[in-house]
Coordinates of N, CA and C in Angstrom, one line a residue:
Chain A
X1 N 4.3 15.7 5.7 CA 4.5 14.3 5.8 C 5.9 14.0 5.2
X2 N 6.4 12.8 5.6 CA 7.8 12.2 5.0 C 7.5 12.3 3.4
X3 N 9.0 12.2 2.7 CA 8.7 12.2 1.4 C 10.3 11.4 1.4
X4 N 10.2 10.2 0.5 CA 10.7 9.1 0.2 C 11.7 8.6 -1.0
X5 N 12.6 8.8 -1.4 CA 13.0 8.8 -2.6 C 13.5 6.9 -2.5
X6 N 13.2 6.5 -3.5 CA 13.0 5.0 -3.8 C 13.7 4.3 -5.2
X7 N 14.8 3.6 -5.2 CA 15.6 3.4 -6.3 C 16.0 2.0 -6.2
X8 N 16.0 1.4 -7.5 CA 16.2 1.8 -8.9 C 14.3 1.9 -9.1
X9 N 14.2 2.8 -10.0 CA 12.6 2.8 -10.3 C 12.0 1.4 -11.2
X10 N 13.1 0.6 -11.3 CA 12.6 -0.4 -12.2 C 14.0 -1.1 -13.2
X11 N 14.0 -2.6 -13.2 CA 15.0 -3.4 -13.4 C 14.4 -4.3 -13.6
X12 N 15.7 -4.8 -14.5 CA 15.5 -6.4 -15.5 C 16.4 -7.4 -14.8
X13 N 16.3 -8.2 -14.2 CA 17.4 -8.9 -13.7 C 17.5 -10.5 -14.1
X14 N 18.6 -11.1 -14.5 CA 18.8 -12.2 -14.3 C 18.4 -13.4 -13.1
X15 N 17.2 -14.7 -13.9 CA 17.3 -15.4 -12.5 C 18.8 -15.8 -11.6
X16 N 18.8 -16.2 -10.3 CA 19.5 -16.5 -9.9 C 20.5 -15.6 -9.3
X17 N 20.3 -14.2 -9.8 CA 21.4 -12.9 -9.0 C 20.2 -12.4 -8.4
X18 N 20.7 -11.1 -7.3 CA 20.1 -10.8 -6.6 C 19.9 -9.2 -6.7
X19 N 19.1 -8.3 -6.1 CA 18.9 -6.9 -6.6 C 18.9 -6.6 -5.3
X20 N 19.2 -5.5 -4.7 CA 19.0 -4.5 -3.7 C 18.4 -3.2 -4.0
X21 N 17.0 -2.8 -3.4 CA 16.4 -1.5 -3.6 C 16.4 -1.0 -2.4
X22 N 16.9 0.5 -3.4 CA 17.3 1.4 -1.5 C 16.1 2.1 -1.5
X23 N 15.7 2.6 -0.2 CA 14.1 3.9 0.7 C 15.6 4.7 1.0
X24 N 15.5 5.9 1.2 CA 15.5 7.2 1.5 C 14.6 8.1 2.2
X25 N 14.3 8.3 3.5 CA 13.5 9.4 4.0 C 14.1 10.6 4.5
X26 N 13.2 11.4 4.0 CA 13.9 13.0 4.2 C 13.7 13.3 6.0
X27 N 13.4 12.5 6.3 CA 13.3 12.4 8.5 C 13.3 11.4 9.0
X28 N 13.4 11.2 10.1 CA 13.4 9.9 11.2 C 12.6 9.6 11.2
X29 N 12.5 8.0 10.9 CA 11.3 7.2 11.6 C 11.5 5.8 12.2
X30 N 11.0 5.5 12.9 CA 11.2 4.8 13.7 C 11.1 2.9 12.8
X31 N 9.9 3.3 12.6 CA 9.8 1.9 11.8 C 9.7 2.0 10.1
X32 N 10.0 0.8 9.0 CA 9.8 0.9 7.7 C 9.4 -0.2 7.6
X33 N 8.6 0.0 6.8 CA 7.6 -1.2 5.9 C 8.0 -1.5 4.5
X34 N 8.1 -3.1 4.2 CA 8.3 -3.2 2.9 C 7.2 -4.2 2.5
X35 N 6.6 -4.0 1.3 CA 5.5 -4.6 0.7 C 6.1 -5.2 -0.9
X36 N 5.4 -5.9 -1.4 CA 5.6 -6.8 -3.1 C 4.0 -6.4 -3.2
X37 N 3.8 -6.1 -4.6 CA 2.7 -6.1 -5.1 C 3.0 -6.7 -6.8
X38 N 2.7 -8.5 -6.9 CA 2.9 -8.9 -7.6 C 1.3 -8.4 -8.4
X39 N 1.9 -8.8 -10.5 CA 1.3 -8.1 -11.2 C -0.2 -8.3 -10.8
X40 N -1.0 -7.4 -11.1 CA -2.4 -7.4 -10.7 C -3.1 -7.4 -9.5
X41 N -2.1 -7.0 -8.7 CA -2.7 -8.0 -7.1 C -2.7 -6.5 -6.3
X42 N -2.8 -6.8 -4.8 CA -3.0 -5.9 -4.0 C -1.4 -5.9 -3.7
X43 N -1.3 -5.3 -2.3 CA -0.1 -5.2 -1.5 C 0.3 -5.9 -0.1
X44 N 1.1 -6.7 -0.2 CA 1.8 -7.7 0.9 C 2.7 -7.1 1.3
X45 N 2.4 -7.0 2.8 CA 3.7 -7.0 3.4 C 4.6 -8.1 3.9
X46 N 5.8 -7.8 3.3 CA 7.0 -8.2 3.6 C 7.8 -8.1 4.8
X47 N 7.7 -7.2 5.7 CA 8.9 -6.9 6.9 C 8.9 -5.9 7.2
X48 N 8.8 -5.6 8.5 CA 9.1 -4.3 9.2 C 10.2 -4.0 9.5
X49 N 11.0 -2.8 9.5 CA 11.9 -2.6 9.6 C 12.5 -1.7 10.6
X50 N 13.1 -2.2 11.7 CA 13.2 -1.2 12.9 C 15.0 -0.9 13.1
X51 N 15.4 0.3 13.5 CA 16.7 0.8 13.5 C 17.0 0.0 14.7
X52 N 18.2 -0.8 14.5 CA 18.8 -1.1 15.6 C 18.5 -2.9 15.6
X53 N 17.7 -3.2 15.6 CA 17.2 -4.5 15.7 C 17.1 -5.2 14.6
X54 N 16.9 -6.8 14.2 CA 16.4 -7.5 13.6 C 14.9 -7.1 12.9
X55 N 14.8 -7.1 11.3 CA 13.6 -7.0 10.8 C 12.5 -8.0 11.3
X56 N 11.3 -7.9 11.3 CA 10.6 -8.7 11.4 C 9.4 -9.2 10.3
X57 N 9.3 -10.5 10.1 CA 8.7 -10.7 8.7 C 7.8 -11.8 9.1
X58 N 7.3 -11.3 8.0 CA 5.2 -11.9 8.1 C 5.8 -13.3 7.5
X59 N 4.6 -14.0 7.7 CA 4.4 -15.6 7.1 C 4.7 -15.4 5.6
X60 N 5.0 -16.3 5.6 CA 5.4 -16.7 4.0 C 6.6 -15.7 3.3
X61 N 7.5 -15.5 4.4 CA 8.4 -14.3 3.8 C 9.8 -14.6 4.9
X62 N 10.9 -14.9 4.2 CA 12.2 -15.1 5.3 C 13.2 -14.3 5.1
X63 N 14.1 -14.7 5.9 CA 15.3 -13.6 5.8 C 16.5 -13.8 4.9
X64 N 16.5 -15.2 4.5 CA 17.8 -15.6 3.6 C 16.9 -15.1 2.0
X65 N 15.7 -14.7 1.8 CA 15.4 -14.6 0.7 C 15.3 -12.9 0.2
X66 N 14.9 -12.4 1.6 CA 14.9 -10.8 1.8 C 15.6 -10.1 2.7
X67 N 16.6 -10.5 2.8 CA 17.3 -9.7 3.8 C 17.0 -7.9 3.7
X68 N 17.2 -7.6 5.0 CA 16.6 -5.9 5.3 C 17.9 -5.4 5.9
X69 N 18.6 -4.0 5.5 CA 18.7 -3.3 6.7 C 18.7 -2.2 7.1
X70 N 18.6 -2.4 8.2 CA 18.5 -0.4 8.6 C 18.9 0.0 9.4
X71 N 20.0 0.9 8.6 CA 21.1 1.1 9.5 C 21.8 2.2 9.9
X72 N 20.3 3.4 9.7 CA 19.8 4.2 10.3 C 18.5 4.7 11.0
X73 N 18.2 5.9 10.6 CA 16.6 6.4 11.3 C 16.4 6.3 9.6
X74 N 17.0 6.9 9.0 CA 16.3 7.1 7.7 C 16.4 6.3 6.3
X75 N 17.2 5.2 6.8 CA 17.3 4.4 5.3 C 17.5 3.0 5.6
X76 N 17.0 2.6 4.5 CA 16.4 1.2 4.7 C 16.7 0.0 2.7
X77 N 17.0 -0.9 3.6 CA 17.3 -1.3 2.2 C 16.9 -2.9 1.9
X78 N 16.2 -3.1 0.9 CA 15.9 -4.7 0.8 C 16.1 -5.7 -0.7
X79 N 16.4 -6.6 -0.1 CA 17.4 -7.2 -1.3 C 16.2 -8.2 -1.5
X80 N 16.3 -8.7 -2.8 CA 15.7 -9.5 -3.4 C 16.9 -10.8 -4.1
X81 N 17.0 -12.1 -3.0 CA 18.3 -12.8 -3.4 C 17.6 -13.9 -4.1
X82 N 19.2 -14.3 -5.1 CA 18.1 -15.6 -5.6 C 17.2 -15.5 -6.5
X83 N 17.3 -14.8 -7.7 CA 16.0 -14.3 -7.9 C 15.5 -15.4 -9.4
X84 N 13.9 -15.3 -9.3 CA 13.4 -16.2 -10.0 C 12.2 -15.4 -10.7
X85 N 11.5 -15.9 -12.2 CA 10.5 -15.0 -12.7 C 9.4 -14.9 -11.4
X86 N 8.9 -15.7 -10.8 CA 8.4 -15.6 -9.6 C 8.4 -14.2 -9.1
X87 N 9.4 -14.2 -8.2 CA 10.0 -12.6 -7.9 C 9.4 -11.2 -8.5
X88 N 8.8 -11.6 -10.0 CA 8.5 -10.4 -10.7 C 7.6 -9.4 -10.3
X89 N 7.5 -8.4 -9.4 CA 6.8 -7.5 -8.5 C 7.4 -6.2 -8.9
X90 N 6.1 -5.4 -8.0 CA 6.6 -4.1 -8.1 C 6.7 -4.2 -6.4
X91 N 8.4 -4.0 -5.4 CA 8.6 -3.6 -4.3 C 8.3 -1.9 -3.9
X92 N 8.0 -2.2 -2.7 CA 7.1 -0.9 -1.8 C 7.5 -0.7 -0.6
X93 N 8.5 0.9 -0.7 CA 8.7 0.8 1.1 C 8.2 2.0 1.6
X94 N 7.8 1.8 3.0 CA 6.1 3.1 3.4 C 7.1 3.5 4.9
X95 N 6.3 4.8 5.3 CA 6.6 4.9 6.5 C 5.3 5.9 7.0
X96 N 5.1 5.8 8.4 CA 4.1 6.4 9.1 C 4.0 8.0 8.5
X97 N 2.8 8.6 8.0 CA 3.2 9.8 7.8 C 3.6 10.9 9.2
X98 N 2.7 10.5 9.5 CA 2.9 11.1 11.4 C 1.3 11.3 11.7
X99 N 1.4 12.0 13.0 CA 0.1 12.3 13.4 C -1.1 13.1 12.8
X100 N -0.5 14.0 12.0 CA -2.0 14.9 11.6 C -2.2 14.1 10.4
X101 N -2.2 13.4 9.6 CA -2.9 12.4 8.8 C -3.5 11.0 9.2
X102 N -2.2 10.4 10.4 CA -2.0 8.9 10.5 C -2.5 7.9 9.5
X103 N -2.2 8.7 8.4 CA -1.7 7.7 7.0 C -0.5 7.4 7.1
X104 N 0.5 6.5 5.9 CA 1.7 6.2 5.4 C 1.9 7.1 4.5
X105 N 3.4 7.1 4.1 CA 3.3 7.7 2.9 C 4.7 6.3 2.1
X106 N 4.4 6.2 0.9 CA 5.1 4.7 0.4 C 6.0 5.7 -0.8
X107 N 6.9 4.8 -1.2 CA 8.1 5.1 -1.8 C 7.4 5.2 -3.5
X108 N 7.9 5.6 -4.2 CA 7.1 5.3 -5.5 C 7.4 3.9 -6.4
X109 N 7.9 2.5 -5.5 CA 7.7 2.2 -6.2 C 9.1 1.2 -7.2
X110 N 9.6 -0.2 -7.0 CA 10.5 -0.7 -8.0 C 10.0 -1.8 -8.7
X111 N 9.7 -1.7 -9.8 CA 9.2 -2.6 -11.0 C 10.2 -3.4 -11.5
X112 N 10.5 -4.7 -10.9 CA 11.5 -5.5 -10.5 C 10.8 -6.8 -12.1
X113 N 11.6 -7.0 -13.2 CA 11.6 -8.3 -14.1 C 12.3 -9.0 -14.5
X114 N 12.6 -10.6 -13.6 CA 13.2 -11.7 -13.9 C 13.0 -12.3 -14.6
X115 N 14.1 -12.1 -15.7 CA 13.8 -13.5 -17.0 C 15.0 -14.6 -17.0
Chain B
X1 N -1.3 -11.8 4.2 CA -2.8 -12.3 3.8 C -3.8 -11.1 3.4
X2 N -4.4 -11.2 2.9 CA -5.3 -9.9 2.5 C -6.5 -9.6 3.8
X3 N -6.9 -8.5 4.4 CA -7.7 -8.2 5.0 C -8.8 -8.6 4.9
X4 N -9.3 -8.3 3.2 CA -10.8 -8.5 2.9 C -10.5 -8.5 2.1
X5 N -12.2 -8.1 1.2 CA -12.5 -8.3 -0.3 C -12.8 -6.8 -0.7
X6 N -12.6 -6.4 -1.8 CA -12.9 -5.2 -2.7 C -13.9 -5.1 -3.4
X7 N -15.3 -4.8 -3.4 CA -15.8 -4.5 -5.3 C -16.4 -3.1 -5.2
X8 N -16.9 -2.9 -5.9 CA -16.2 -3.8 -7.8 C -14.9 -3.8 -7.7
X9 N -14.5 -5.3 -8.3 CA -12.6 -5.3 -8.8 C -12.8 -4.5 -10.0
X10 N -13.9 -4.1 -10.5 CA -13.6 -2.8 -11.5 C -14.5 -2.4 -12.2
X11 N -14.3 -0.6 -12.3 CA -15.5 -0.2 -12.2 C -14.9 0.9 -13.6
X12 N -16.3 1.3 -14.2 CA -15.9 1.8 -15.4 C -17.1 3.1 -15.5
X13 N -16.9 4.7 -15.7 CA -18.1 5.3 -15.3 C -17.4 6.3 -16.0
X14 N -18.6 7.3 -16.6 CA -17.9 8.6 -17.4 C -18.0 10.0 -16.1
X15 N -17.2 10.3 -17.1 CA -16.6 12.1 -16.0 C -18.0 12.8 -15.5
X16 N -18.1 13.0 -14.2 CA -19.1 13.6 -13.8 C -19.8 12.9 -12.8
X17 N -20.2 11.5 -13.3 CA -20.9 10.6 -12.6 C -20.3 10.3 -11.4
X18 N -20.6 9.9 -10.3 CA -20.2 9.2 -9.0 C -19.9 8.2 -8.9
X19 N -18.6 7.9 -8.0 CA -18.0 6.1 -8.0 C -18.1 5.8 -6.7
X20 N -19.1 4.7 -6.6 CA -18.9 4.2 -5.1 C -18.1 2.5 -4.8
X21 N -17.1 2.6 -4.3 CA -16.3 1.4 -3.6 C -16.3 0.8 -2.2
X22 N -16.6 -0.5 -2.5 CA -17.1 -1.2 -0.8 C -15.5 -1.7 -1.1
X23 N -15.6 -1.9 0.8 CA -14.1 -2.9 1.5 C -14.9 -3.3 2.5
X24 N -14.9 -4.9 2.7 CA -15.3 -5.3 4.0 C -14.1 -6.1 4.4
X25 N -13.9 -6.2 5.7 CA -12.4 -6.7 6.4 C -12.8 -7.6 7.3
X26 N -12.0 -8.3 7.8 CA -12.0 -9.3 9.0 C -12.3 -9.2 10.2
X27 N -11.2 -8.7 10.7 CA -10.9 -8.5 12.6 C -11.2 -6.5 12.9
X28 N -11.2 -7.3 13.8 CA -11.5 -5.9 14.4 C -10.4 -4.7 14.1
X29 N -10.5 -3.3 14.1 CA -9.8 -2.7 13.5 C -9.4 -1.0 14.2
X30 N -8.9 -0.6 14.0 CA -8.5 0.9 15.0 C -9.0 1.8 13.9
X31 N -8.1 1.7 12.6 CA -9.0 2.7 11.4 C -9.0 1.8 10.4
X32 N -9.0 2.6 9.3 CA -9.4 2.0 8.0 C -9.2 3.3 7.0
X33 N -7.9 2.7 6.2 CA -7.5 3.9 5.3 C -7.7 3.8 3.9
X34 N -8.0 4.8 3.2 CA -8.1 4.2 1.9 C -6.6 5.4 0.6
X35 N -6.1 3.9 -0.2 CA -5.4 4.6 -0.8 C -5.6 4.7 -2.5
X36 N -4.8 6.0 -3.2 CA -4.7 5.4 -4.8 C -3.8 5.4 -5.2
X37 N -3.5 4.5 -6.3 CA -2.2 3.9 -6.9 C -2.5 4.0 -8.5
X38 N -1.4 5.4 -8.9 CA -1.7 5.2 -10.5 C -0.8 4.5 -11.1
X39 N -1.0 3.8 -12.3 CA -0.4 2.6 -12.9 C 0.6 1.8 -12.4
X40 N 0.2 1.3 -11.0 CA 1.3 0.7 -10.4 C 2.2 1.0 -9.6
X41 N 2.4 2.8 -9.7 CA 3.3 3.1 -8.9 C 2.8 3.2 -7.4
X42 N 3.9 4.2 -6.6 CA 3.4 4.4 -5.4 C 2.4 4.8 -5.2
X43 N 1.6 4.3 -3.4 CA 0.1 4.5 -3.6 C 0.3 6.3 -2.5
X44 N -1.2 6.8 -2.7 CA -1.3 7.9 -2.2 C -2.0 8.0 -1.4
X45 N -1.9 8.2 0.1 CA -3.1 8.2 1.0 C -4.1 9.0 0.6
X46 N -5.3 9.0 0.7 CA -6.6 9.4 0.6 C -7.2 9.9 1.9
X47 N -7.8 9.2 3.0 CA -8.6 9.4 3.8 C -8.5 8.8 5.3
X48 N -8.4 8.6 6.4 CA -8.3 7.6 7.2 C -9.7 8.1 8.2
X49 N -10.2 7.0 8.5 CA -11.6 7.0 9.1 C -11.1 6.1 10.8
X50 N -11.3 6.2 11.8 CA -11.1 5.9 13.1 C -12.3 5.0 13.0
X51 N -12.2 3.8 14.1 CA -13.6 3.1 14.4 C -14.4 3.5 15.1
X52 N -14.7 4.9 15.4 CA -15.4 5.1 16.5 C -16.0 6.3 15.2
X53 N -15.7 6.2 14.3 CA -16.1 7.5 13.7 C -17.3 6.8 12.2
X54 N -18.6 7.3 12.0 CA -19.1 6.9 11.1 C -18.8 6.8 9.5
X55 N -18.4 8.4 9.4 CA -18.4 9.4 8.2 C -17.2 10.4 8.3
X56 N -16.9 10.1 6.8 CA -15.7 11.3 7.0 C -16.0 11.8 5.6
X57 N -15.4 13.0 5.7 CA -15.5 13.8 4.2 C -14.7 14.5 4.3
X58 N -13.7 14.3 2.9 CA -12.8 15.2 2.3 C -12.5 15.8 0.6
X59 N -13.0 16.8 0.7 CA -13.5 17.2 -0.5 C -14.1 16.7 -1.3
X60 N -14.1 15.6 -2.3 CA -15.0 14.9 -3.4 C -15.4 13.6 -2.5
X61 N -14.3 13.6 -1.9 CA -14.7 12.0 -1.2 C -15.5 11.9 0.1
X62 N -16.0 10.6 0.2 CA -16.8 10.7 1.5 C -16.6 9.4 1.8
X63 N -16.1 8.7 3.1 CA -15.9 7.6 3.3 C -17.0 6.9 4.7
X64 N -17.7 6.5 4.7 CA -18.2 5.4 5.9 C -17.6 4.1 6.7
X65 N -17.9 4.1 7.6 CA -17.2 2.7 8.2 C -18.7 2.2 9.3
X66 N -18.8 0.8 8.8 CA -20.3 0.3 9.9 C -19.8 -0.7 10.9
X67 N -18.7 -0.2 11.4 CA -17.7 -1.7 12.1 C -19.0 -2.8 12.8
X68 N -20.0 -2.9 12.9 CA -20.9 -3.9 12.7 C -20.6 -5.0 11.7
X69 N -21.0 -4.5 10.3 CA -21.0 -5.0 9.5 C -19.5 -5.2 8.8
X70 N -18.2 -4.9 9.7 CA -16.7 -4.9 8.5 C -17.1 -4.3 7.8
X71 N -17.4 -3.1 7.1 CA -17.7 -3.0 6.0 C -17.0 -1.2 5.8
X72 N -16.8 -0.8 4.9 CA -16.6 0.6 4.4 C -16.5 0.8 2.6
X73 N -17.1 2.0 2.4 CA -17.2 2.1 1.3 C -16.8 3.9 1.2
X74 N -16.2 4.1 -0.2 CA -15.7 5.1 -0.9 C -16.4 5.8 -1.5
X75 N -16.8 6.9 -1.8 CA -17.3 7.5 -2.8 C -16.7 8.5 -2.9
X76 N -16.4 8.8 -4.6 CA -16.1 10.0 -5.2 C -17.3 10.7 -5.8
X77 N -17.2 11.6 -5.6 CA -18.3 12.6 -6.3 C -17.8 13.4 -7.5
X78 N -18.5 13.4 -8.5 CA -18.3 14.6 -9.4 C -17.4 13.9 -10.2
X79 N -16.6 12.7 -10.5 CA -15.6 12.0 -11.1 C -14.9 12.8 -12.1
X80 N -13.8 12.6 -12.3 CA -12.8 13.2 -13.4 C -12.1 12.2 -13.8
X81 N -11.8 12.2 -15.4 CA -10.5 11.0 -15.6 C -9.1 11.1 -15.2
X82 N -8.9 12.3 -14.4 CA -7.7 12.1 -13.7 C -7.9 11.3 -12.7
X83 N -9.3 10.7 -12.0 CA -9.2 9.7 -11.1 C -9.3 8.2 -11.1
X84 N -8.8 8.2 -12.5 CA -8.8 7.2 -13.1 C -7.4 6.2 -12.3
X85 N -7.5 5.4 -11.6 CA -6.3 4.7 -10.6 C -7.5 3.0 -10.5
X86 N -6.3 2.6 -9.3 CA -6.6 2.0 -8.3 C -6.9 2.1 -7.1
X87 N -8.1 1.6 -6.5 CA -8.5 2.4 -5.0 C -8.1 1.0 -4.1
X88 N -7.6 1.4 -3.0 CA -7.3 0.0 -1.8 C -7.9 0.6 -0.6
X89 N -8.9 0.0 -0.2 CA -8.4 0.2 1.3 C -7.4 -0.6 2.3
X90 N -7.3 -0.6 3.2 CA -6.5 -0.8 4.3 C -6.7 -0.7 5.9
X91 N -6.1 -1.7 6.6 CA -6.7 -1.0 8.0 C -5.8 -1.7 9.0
X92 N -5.7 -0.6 10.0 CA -4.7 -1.4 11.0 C -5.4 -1.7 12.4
X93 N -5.2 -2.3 12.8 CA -5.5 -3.3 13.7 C -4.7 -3.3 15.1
X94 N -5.4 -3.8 16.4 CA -4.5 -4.4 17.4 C -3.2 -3.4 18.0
X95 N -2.0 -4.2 18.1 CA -1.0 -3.1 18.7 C -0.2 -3.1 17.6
X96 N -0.4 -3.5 16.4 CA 0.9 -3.3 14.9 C 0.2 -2.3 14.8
X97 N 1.4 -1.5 13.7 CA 0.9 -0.2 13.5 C 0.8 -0.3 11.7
X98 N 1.1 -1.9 11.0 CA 0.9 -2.7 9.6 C -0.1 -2.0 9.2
X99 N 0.1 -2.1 8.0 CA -1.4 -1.5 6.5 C -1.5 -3.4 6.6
X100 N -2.8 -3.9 6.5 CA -3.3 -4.9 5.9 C -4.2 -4.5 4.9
X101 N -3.6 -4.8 3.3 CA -4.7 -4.1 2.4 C -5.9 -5.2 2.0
X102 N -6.8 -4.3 1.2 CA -8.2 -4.9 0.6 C -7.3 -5.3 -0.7
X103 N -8.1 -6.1 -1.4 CA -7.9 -6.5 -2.7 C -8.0 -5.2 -4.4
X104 N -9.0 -4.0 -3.9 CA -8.4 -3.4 -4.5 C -9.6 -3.0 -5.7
X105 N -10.2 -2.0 -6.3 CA -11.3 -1.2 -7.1 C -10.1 -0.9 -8.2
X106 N -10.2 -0.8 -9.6 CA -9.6 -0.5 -10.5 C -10.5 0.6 -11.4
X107 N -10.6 1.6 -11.2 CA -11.8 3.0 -11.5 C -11.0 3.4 -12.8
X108 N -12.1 3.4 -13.7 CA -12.0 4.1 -15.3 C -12.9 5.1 -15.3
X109 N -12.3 6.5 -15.5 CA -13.3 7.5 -16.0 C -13.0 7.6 -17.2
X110 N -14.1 7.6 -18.0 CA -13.8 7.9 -19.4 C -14.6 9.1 -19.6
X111 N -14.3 10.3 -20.2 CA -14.8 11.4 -20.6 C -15.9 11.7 -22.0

């Protein structure tokens, strides 16, 4: 299965500036997923991410606040603008493992804190 | 929006004993995956069950799906405090190929 290198592993950021966390996949995939898992909670997805085209984003989630891009098969990148304690999440980006699982496999992970 | 509901939101059991976790979901569904997440970080696929399939087993775990009832539940056998995580399931749906997660089991083995 894909294996995912995911950075920065975790940041402090100023409200009001903005952070960009890069996915890395060691192969092509067609689509990427990016998820927030604010503290305590489960996992929300944020936006799919397809090479070539416009992301597409779930309810409650826009593009002037998460911009995406991918602008390859294998990397993908999403910004967090604007940022408010709100914001304070751990971001998550997944990709299909492939067929003999048809699991995901998710990035390890940015532990993102706005003060 | 979340899928469904999780319980136990947390469950607390010594090494050895067995952990069982329900997930019941919404809409109709293609599978139903379940993952673990240790302290937050990235999660780790576990198991993926098809709707056409009752029962699955992979090594300690054994997973069911009653798509009657939405419903699927986890069990670990034989527990260790290395399985000390969070358990989610998940399930995709329709023509997306999206994880819609469950709310989420928070498992303590204490030895």
């Amino acid at each position: 299965s894909a294996v995912i290198s995911q950075k920065p592993s975790r940041d402090i950021c100023q409200r009001g500036t903005s952070l960009t966390i890069q996915c890395q996949v060691d192969s092509q995939v067609t689509m990427m997923f990016w998820y927030r898992q604010q503290p305590g909670q489960s996992l929300t997805l944020i936006a799919t991410a397809n090479q070539g085209s416009e992301a597409t984003y779930e309810s409650g989630f826009v593009i002037d606040k998460f911009p995406i891009s991918r602008p390859n098969l294998t990397f993908s990148t999403l910004t967090v603008s604007n940022m408010s304690p709100e914001d304070s999440s751990i971001y998550l980006c997944s990709v299909a493992s492939g067929p003999s699982t048809g699991g995901y496999t998710f990035g390890s992970g940015t532990r993102l804190t706005v003060v | 929006s979340q899928q469904g509901e999780e319980d136990p939101q947390a469950l607390s059991i010594q090494e050895g004993e067995n952990a069982t976790m329900n997930c019941s979901y919404k809409t109709s569904i293609n599978n139903l995956q379940w993952y673990r997440q240790n302290s937050g970080r990235g999660l780790v696929h576990l198991i993926l069950i098809r709707s056409n399939e009752r029962e699955k087993h992979s090594g300690r775990l054994r997973v069911t799906l009653d798509t009657s009832k939405k419903s699927s539940s986890l069990l670990i056998t034989a527990s260790r405090a290395a399985d000390t995580a969070s358990y989610f399931c998940a399930t995709v749906g329709g023509t997306a190929s999206k994880l819609t997660f469950g709310t989420g089991t928070r498992l303590q083995v204490t030895l």
